[in-house]
Structure formats: C-alpha cells, structure tokens
Amino acid sequence: IPCKHVFCLSCGKREDKICPRCMEKVSRVEQTGLGTVFMCTHGGTRYGNAGCRRTYLSQRDLQ
C-alpha cells in the first residue's frame, strides 16, 4: 500500500481499494513475511492506534 500503512493481506486487497486508516487510494499491495516490517510509532504508543503507524521493510528506512 503506497501510504505505507500495514494490514493483513485480505484487508489490503479489499474491493474498494482505499486504505482503511488514511483513506488514500491503494494502487498496489505488497505481501511480506512475518517479522519483517518496521512500524513508526511517532506521536503514539507502540501498541496503540494513535501516531504515524507507517511501515518500512528495513530498519534503516525507518530512521
């Protein structure tokens, strides 16, 4: 999902092609392995819903 929010594969491939978190248009969905996604928690908590929540496939990109 180009906005970099992460969801399970079935939610990412919803028919309406809209990100459920930010409502941006979804042009593609990438599948990745469990434990390979790094999530930004700026402005929120590690396990909460608030904050950035964008995801990256490497820790270097997160920083």
PDB file of C-alpha atoms in Angstrom, residues 16-53:
ATOM      1  CA  ASP A  16     -12.888  -0.558  -2.611  1.00  0.00           C
ATOM      2  CA  LYS A  17      -9.079  -0.037  -2.998  1.00  0.00           C
ATOM      3  CA  ILE A  18      -8.965   2.532  -0.168  1.00  0.00           C
ATOM      4  CA  CYS A  19      -6.626   2.416   2.855  1.00  0.00           C
ATOM      5  CA  PRO A  20      -8.823   1.891   5.944  1.00  0.00           C
ATOM      6  CA  ARG A  21      -6.524   4.095   8.065  1.00  0.00           C
ATOM      7  CA  CYS A  22      -5.978   7.237   5.951  1.00  0.00           C
ATOM      8  CA  MET A  23      -8.453   6.735   3.075  1.00  0.00           C
ATOM      9  CA  GLU A  24      -5.758   7.137   0.392  1.00  0.00           C
ATOM     10  CA  LYS A  25      -6.197   5.261  -2.878  1.00  0.00           C
ATOM     11  CA  VAL A  26      -4.433   1.878  -2.936  1.00  0.00           C
ATOM     12  CA  SER A  27      -2.620   1.265  -6.229  1.00  0.00           C
ATOM     13  CA  ARG A  28      -0.704  -1.868  -5.186  1.00  0.00           C
ATOM     14  CA  VAL A  29      -0.370  -4.282  -2.273  1.00  0.00           C
ATOM     15  CA  GLU A  30       2.889  -5.977  -1.278  1.00  0.00           C
ATOM     16  CA  GLN A  31       2.996  -9.204   0.696  1.00  0.00           C
ATOM     17  CA  THR A  32       5.854  -9.600   3.186  1.00  0.00           C
ATOM     18  CA  GLY A  33       6.944 -12.167   5.725  1.00  0.00           C
ATOM     19  CA  LEU A  34       6.014 -12.130   9.397  1.00  0.00           C
ATOM     20  CA  GLY A  35       8.510 -10.132  11.464  1.00  0.00           C
ATOM     21  CA  THR A  36       9.971  -8.210   8.514  1.00  0.00           C
ATOM     22  CA  VAL A  37       8.013  -4.962   8.886  1.00  0.00           C
ATOM     23  CA  PHE A  38       9.172  -1.980  10.993  1.00  0.00           C
ATOM     24  CA  MET A  39       6.467   0.448  12.173  1.00  0.00           C
ATOM     25  CA  CYS A  40       6.871   4.125  13.078  1.00  0.00           C
ATOM     26  CA  THR A  41       5.263   4.953  16.448  1.00  0.00           C
ATOM     27  CA  HIS A  42       5.997   8.715  16.400  1.00  0.00           C
ATOM     28  CA  GLY A  43       3.154  10.588  18.088  1.00  0.00           C
ATOM     29  CA  GLY A  44       1.684   7.458  19.659  1.00  0.00           C
ATOM     30  CA  THR A  45       2.491   4.329  21.616  1.00  0.00           C
ATOM     31  CA  ARG A  46       3.896   1.010  20.487  1.00  0.00           C
ATOM     32  CA  TYR A  47       0.604  -0.875  20.794  1.00  0.00           C
ATOM     33  CA  GLY A  48      -1.915   1.975  20.415  1.00  0.00           C
ATOM     34  CA  ASN A  49      -3.781   3.261  17.367  1.00  0.00           C
ATOM     35  CA  ALA A  50      -2.534   6.860  17.546  1.00  0.00           C
ATOM     36  CA  GLY A  51       0.540   8.215  15.802  1.00  0.00           C
ATOM     37  CA  CYS A  52       2.174   7.769  12.420  1.00  0.00           C
ATOM     38  CA  ARG A  53       1.939   3.952  12.020  1.00  0.00           C
TER      39      ARG A  53
END
